[in-house]
Amino acid sequence: MFSAVGPPVTVRVPAKINLHLAVGDLRPDGYHDLVTVFQALSLTDEVTVTAAVPGAIEPGVSVGAADGVDVSEVPADTTNLAWRAVEALGRRVDRAPDVRVGLRKAIPVAGGMAGGSADAAGALLATAGLWRLDLGRDALMEVAAEVGSDVAFALHGGTALGTGRGERLVPVLSRHTFHWVVAVADHGLSTPTVFGELDRLRARPEAPRRVGDVEPVLEALASGEARSLALLLGNDLQAAAVSLDPGLRRTLRAGVDAGALAGVVSGSGPTCVFLCDGHDAAVRVAAELAGAGVCRTVRVAHGPVPGARVVDGHGGSTGPPPRPVDPGPGAYA
Ligand SMILES: C[C@](O)(CO)[C@H](O)COP(=O)(O)OP(=O)(O)OC[C@H]1O[C@@H](n2ccc(N)nc2=O)[C@H](O)[C@@H]1O
Ligand SMILES: Nc1ncnc2c1ncn2[C@@H]1O[C@H](COP(=O)(O)OP(=O)(O)OP(=O)(O)O)[C@@H](O)[C@H]1O
């Protein structure tokens, strides 16, 4: 059933990194409780949702690349997270997913930066706009959490404390802009495999040390001092990602040797992110890291930036949440 709706809606949506990621024990439902601090970075995908037209625009997903990202592993079918988000929204409002979703990807694929989750968040917001839904922000966040643990944060953006599976969010005060170098690997890591590897490592007598409390991280963010934050970056999944891909040790060392304040594996990896002492320092670190042969490509980015937002078309009444953050210079790169 196709219904008359407005012109296409395009949403820009950021990648995330985890400044702090404490992973609890395996739960009976197969997930792990997390305490994490997310930050949204100026590395963004664009999601355009267009009303399907019989014989002209078929429902489904098209995937395109931006910024040199290899999208060959992104499914252009109903398993795409963006499509699953449209279906979940359709179920919520009792509507067929009669739309075409176009993705322009710049977020590394299977890199631990929640690229698929970002596309799902973008598709939710764009479809809500296209369908002119009168859906509250909380309802949209609920649908997001149903689609994946990281999807709610991609809608939220900024800097936030995540608990539960990572889907329960509280905004974190972060007055300043932090400058990052993103080292993209030449392959991906599967998120469930990395969680499983951590469980395996933890079952051994020499289990990896767990990250500390989150409070000092929140204080460093409030102070805005990159040097303080650098000392506190921590990720329980890093030991598992390095165990699966020992080459990441070299990448992490190379970033610090190149002048970064600190480096950490992003989420489930294998992307590594390096905190730098300002934009110029980040550009220098990126140049050196690019020449070190320890990753496929590098990007300079800053955070926090806003979550998913409409850049073209109707935003509907389901806007993204209020953001008590500084969106940073130029908001997006
Ligand atoms: C690693 C992080 O990126 C950190 O923010 C996220 O926890 C991953 O979030 P995500 O990719 O949206 O993950 P989901 O699609 O919800 O889950 C994929 C799989 O990862 C594992 N998983 C995910 C989240 C979580 N809190 N515990 C888990 O054990 C589970 O095996 C799950 O089946
Ligand atoms: N829209 C999408 N973009 C990228 N990958 C997708 C998408 N939809 C489904 N996938 C599948 O999901 C897998 C993981 O992709 P994604 O880029 O989201 O990983 P990730 O960044 O490591 O995720 P996270 O950080 O949330 O754990 C890909 O290998 C791909 O097969």
Coordinates of C-alpha atoms and ligand atoms in Angstrom, one line a residue:
M1 CA 0.0 0.0 0.0
F2 CA 1.6 3.3 -1.1
S3 CA 0.4 6.5 0.3
A4 CA 1.1 10.1 -0.7
V5 CA 3.8 11.7 1.3
G6 CA 6.2 14.6 1.0
P7 CA 9.6 15.0 -0.8
P8 CA 12.6 13.0 0.3
V9 CA 14.1 13.6 3.7
T10 CA 17.9 13.6 4.3
V11 CA 19.4 13.1 7.7
R12 CA 23.1 13.4 8.7
V13 CA 24.2 11.2 11.6
P14 CA 27.5 10.9 13.4
A15 CA 29.8 8.0 14.3
K16 CA 30.4 7.3 18.0
I17 CA 33.4 6.5 20.1
N18 CA 33.4 5.2 23.7
L19 CA 35.7 7.3 25.9
H20 CA 35.0 4.9 28.7
L21 CA 33.6 1.4 28.3
A22 CA 33.1 -0.8 31.3
V23 CA 31.7 -4.2 30.4
G24 CA 29.9 -6.3 33.0
D25 CA 29.5 -10.1 33.0
L26 CA 27.4 -11.9 30.4
R27 CA 23.7 -11.7 31.1
P28 CA 21.2 -14.6 30.6
D29 CA 19.9 -12.7 27.5
G30 CA 23.3 -12.8 25.8
Y31 CA 24.1 -9.1 26.4
H32 CA 26.5 -7.5 28.8
D33 CA 25.6 -4.6 31.1
L34 CA 27.7 -1.6 30.2
V35 CA 28.7 1.7 31.8
T36 CA 30.0 3.8 28.9
V37 CA 30.6 7.3 27.9
F38 CA 29.8 7.9 24.3
Q39 CA 31.0 10.9 22.2
A40 CA 29.6 11.7 18.8
L41 CA 32.3 12.5 16.2
S42 CA 32.3 14.7 13.1
L43 CA 32.5 11.6 10.9
T44 CA 29.0 11.2 9.4
D45 CA 26.8 9.2 7.2
E46 CA 23.9 10.6 5.2
V47 CA 20.6 8.8 5.0
T48 CA 17.9 9.8 2.5
V49 CA 14.5 8.3 2.7
T50 CA 12.2 8.6 -0.3
A51 CA 8.6 7.5 -0.7
A52 CA 8.3 4.4 -2.9
V53 CA 6.4 4.9 -6.2
P54 CA 5.1 1.7 -7.9
G55 CA 7.1 1.0 -11.0
A56 CA 9.5 3.9 -10.4
I57 CA 11.0 3.8 -6.9
E58 CA 11.0 0.4 -5.3
P59 CA 11.1 -0.1 -1.5
G60 CA 14.5 -1.1 -0.3
V61 CA 18.0 0.1 0.4
S62 CA 20.8 1.5 -1.8
V63 CA 24.3 1.9 -0.4
G64 CA 26.9 4.4 -1.7
A65 CA 30.3 5.4 -0.4
A66 CA 31.6 8.8 0.6
D67 CA 35.1 9.6 1.8
G68 CA 36.7 6.4 0.5
V69 CA 34.8 4.0 2.7
D70 CA 34.6 0.5 1.4
V71 CA 30.9 -0.4 1.4
S72 CA 31.2 -3.8 -0.2
E73 CA 30.3 -5.5 3.1
V74 CA 27.2 -3.4 3.7
P75 CA 24.1 -5.4 2.8
A76 CA 21.7 -3.7 0.3
D77 CA 18.8 -5.8 1.5
T78 CA 16.4 -6.3 4.3
T79 CA 19.2 -7.2 6.7
N80 CA 20.5 -3.7 6.6
L81 CA 20.1 -2.1 10.0
A82 CA 18.6 1.1 8.4
W83 CA 15.9 -1.1 6.8
R84 CA 15.3 -2.9 10.1
A85 CA 14.8 0.5 11.7
V86 CA 12.2 1.5 9.0
E87 CA 10.4 -1.8 9.6
A88 CA 10.4 -1.3 13.4
L89 CA 9.0 2.2 13.0
G90 CA 6.4 0.9 10.6
R91 CA 5.3 -1.8 13.1
R92 CA 5.1 1.0 15.8
V93 CA 2.7 3.1 13.7
D94 CA 1.1 0.3 11.8
R95 CA 2.4 1.2 8.4
A96 CA 4.1 -0.7 5.6
P97 CA 7.8 0.2 5.0
D98 CA 6.9 1.8 1.6
V99 CA 10.2 3.8 1.3
R100 CA 13.6 3.7 -0.4
V101 CA 16.5 4.3 1.9
G102 CA 19.7 5.7 0.4
L103 CA 22.9 5.5 2.4
R104 CA 26.0 7.6 1.8
K105 CA 28.6 6.1 4.1
A106 CA 31.7 7.7 5.5
I107 CA 31.7 5.9 8.8
P108 CA 34.1 2.9 8.7
V109 CA 32.2 -0.4 8.3
A110 CA 32.4 -2.9 11.2
G111 CA 34.9 -0.6 12.8
G112 CA 33.4 -0.2 16.3
M113 CA 32.1 3.3 15.5
A114 CA 28.4 2.2 15.2
G115 CA 28.1 2.9 11.5
G116 CA 25.1 0.6 11.0
S117 CA 23.5 2.0 14.2
A118 CA 24.0 5.5 12.9
D119 CA 22.2 4.6 9.6
A120 CA 19.4 3.0 11.6
A121 CA 19.0 6.2 13.6
G122 CA 19.1 8.3 10.5
A123 CA 16.5 6.1 8.8
L124 CA 14.2 6.5 11.8
L125 CA 14.4 10.2 11.9
A126 CA 14.1 10.6 8.1
T127 CA 11.2 8.2 7.9
A128 CA 9.4 9.9 10.8
G129 CA 9.8 13.2 8.9
L130 CA 8.7 11.7 5.5
W131 CA 5.6 10.1 7.1
R132 CA 5.0 13.3 9.1
L133 CA 4.6 11.3 12.3
D134 CA 3.5 12.9 15.4
L135 CA 5.7 10.7 17.5
G136 CA 7.4 11.9 20.8
R137 CA 11.1 11.8 21.3
D138 CA 10.8 9.0 23.9
A139 CA 8.8 6.8 21.5
L140 CA 11.5 7.3 18.8
M141 CA 14.2 6.4 21.4
E142 CA 12.3 3.3 22.3
V143 CA 12.1 2.1 18.7
A144 CA 15.9 2.9 18.4
A145 CA 16.8 0.7 21.4
E146 CA 14.7 -2.1 19.9
V147 CA 16.9 -2.0 16.7
G148 CA 20.3 -2.0 18.5
S149 CA 22.2 -1.0 21.6
D150 CA 24.0 1.9 19.9
V151 CA 21.1 3.3 17.9
A152 CA 19.6 5.5 20.7
F153 CA 23.0 7.3 21.1
A154 CA 23.2 8.0 17.4
L155 CA 19.9 9.9 17.7
H156 CA 21.0 11.6 20.9
G157 CA 24.5 12.7 19.9
G158 CA 26.8 15.0 22.0
T159 CA 28.4 13.2 24.9
A160 CA 26.3 10.8 27.0
L161 CA 26.6 8.3 29.8
G162 CA 25.1 5.0 28.6
T163 CA 24.0 2.1 30.9
G164 CA 22.0 -1.1 30.4
R165 CA 23.0 -2.4 27.0
G166 CA 24.2 1.1 26.3
E167 CA 20.7 2.3 25.3
R168 CA 19.8 4.1 28.5
L169 CA 21.3 7.6 28.1
V170 CA 21.9 10.6 30.2
P171 CA 23.6 13.7 28.7
V172 CA 27.0 14.5 30.0
L173 CA 28.3 18.1 30.3
S174 CA 31.2 18.5 27.9
R175 CA 31.8 22.2 27.3
H176 CA 34.8 21.9 25.0
T177 CA 35.7 20.4 21.7
F178 CA 38.1 17.5 21.7
H179 CA 40.3 16.7 18.7
W180 CA 40.7 13.1 17.5
V181 CA 42.6 11.1 14.9
V182 CA 40.7 8.0 13.7
A183 CA 42.9 5.1 12.4
V184 CA 40.7 2.9 10.2
A185 CA 41.8 -0.7 9.9
D186 CA 41.7 -2.6 6.6
H187 CA 39.2 -5.2 7.9
G188 CA 36.4 -5.3 10.4
L189 CA 35.7 -7.1 13.7
S190 CA 32.4 -8.6 14.6
T191 CA 30.9 -7.1 17.7
P192 CA 29.5 -10.4 19.2
T193 CA 32.8 -12.1 18.5
V194 CA 34.7 -9.4 20.5
F195 CA 32.3 -9.6 23.4
G196 CA 32.7 -13.4 23.3
E197 CA 36.5 -13.1 23.3
L198 CA 36.3 -10.9 26.4
D199 CA 34.2 -13.5 28.2
R200 CA 36.8 -16.1 27.2
L201 CA 39.7 -14.0 28.4
R202 CA 37.9 -13.3 31.7
A203 CA 37.5 -17.0 32.3
R204 CA 41.3 -17.4 32.5
P205 CA 43.3 -16.9 35.6
E206 CA 45.2 -13.9 34.2
A207 CA 42.0 -12.1 33.2
P208 CA 42.5 -8.6 31.8
R209 CA 42.2 -5.7 34.3
R210 CA 38.9 -3.9 34.2
V211 CA 38.6 -0.1 33.6
G212 CA 38.2 2.1 36.6
D213 CA 35.2 4.2 37.8
V214 CA 33.5 6.5 35.4
E215 CA 33.3 9.6 37.7
P216 CA 36.9 10.9 36.9
V217 CA 36.1 10.7 33.2
L218 CA 32.9 12.8 33.7
E219 CA 35.0 15.3 35.7
A220 CA 37.7 15.5 33.0
L221 CA 34.9 16.1 30.4
A222 CA 33.5 18.9 32.5
S223 CA 36.9 20.5 32.9
G224 CA 37.4 20.3 29.1
E225 CA 41.1 19.4 29.6
A226 CA 42.3 17.0 26.9
R227 CA 45.4 16.0 29.0
S228 CA 43.2 14.9 31.9
L229 CA 40.8 13.0 29.7
A230 CA 43.7 11.3 27.9
L231 CA 44.9 9.7 31.1
L232 CA 41.4 8.2 31.7
L233 CA 40.4 6.8 28.3
G234 CA 39.6 3.1 28.9
N235 CA 37.8 0.3 27.1
D236 CA 37.3 -3.3 28.5
L237 CA 36.8 -4.6 25.0
Q238 CA 40.3 -3.4 24.0
A239 CA 42.0 -6.5 25.4
A240 CA 39.6 -8.7 23.4
A241 CA 40.0 -6.7 20.2
V242 CA 43.8 -6.9 20.6
S243 CA 43.7 -10.6 21.3
L244 CA 41.7 -11.1 18.0
D245 CA 43.9 -8.7 16.1
P246 CA 47.4 -8.4 17.7
G247 CA 48.4 -5.8 15.1
L248 CA 46.3 -3.2 16.9
R249 CA 49.1 -3.0 19.5
R250 CA 51.3 -1.5 16.9
T251 CA 48.6 0.9 15.7
L252 CA 48.1 2.1 19.3
R253 CA 51.8 2.6 19.9
A254 CA 52.3 4.4 16.6
G255 CA 49.6 7.0 17.4
V256 CA 51.3 7.9 20.7
D257 CA 54.7 7.9 19.1
A258 CA 53.3 10.3 16.5
G259 CA 52.4 12.8 19.3
A260 CA 48.9 11.9 20.4
L261 CA 48.1 12.3 24.1
A262 CA 46.6 8.8 24.2
G263 CA 44.9 6.2 22.1
V264 CA 42.2 3.6 22.6
V265 CA 40.3 1.0 20.6
S266 CA 36.9 2.4 19.7
G267 CA 34.1 0.2 21.0
S268 CA 34.5 -3.3 19.7
G269 CA 37.3 -2.2 17.3
P270 CA 39.3 -2.4 15.2
T271 CA 39.3 1.3 14.7
C272 CA 41.7 3.1 17.1
V273 CA 41.1 6.7 18.1
F274 CA 43.7 9.1 19.3
L275 CA 43.1 12.2 21.5
C276 CA 45.3 15.1 20.5
D277 CA 46.2 18.4 22.0
G278 CA 44.2 20.6 19.5
H279 CA 43.3 20.6 15.8
D280 CA 46.8 21.3 14.5
A281 CA 48.3 18.5 16.6
A282 CA 45.6 16.1 15.2
V283 CA 46.6 17.0 11.7
R284 CA 50.3 16.4 12.4
V285 CA 49.5 13.0 14.2
A286 CA 47.2 12.0 11.3
A287 CA 50.0 12.7 8.7
E288 CA 52.6 10.7 10.6
L289 CA 50.2 7.8 11.3
A290 CA 49.2 7.7 7.7
G291 CA 52.9 7.1 6.8
A292 CA 53.5 4.5 9.4
G293 CA 51.7 1.7 7.6
V294 CA 49.7 0.6 10.7
C295 CA 46.2 1.2 9.3
R296 CA 44.3 1.5 6.0
T297 CA 43.5 5.2 6.3
V298 CA 43.3 8.1 8.9
R299 CA 40.7 10.8 9.5
V300 CA 40.8 13.9 11.6
A301 CA 37.6 14.5 13.6
H302 CA 36.3 16.4 16.5
G303 CA 33.6 15.9 19.1
P304 CA 31.1 16.2 20.5
V305 CA 28.8 16.9 17.6
P306 CA 24.9 16.7 17.6
G307 CA 23.1 13.5 16.9
A308 CA 21.0 12.7 13.9
R309 CA 19.5 15.8 12.3
V310 CA 17.5 16.6 9.2
V311 CA 19.6 18.5 6.7
D312 CA 17.1 18.4 3.8
G313 CA 13.3 17.9 3.8
H314 CA 10.6 17.8 6.5
G315 CA 11.8 17.2 10.0
G316 CA 8.4 16.3 11.3
S317 CA 7.5 16.8 14.9
T318 CA 9.9 14.1 16.1
G319 CA 12.9 16.2 16.5
P320 CA 16.1 15.0 18.1
P321 CA 16.5 15.6 21.8
P322 CA 17.8 18.9 23.2
R323 CA 21.5 19.0 23.3
P324 CA 23.3 20.7 26.2
V325 CA 26.6 20.5 24.3
D326 CA 28.9 22.6 22.2
P327 CA 28.5 21.2 18.7
G328 CA 32.2 22.2 18.0
P329 CA 33.8 24.2 15.2
G330 CA 31.7 24.0 12.1
A331 CA 29.5 21.3 13.7
Y332 CA 30.4 18.7 11.1
A333 CA 33.5 18.2 9.0
Ligands
LIG1 C1 30.4 -2.3 21.6 C2 29.4 -1.1 21.5 O1 29.6 -0.4 20.3 C3 29.7 -0.1 22.6 O2 29.0 1.0 22.5 C4 28.0 -1.7 21.6 O3 27.9 -2.3 22.9 C5 27.6 -2.6 20.5 O4 26.3 -2.2 20.2 P1 25.6 -2.8 18.9 O5 26.6 -3.0 17.8 O6 24.4 -1.9 18.6 O7 25.2 -4.2 19.4 P2 23.8 -5.0 19.2 O8 23.5 -5.0 17.7 O9 22.8 -4.5 20.2 O10 24.3 -6.4 19.7 C6 25.1 -7.2 18.9 C7 25.7 -8.3 19.8 O11 26.8 -7.7 20.6 C8 26.8 -8.3 21.9 N1 26.5 -7.2 22.9 C9 26.0 -6.0 22.5 C10 25.8 -5.0 23.4 C11 25.9 -5.3 24.8 N2 25.7 -4.4 25.7 N3 26.4 -6.6 25.2 C12 26.6 -7.5 24.2 O12 27.0 -8.6 24.6 C13 25.7 -9.4 21.9 O13 26.4 -10.6 21.5 C14 24.8 -8.9 20.8 O14 24.1 -10.0 20.2
LIG2 N1 23.8 0.3 7.4 C1 24.8 -0.5 7.7 N2 26.1 0.0 7.7 C2 27.1 -0.8 7.9 N3 27.0 -2.1 8.2 C3 25.8 -2.7 8.2 C4 24.6 -1.9 8.0 N4 23.6 -2.7 8.1 C5 24.0 -3.9 8.4 N5 25.3 -3.9 8.5 C6 26.2 -5.1 8.9 O1 26.6 -5.0 10.2 C7 28.0 -5.2 10.3 C8 28.6 -4.3 11.4 O2 28.6 -3.0 10.8 P1 28.8 -1.7 11.6 O3 29.5 -0.7 10.7 O4 27.6 -1.2 12.2 O5 29.8 -2.2 12.8 P2 30.3 -1.5 14.1 O6 30.7 -0.1 13.7 O7 31.5 -2.3 14.6 O8 29.1 -1.5 15.1 P3 29.1 -1.2 16.6 O9 30.2 -0.1 16.8 O10 27.7 -0.7 16.8 O11 29.4 -2.5 17.3 C9 28.6 -5.1 8.9 O12 29.7 -5.9 8.7 C10 27.4 -5.3 8.0 O13 27.4 -6.7 7.6

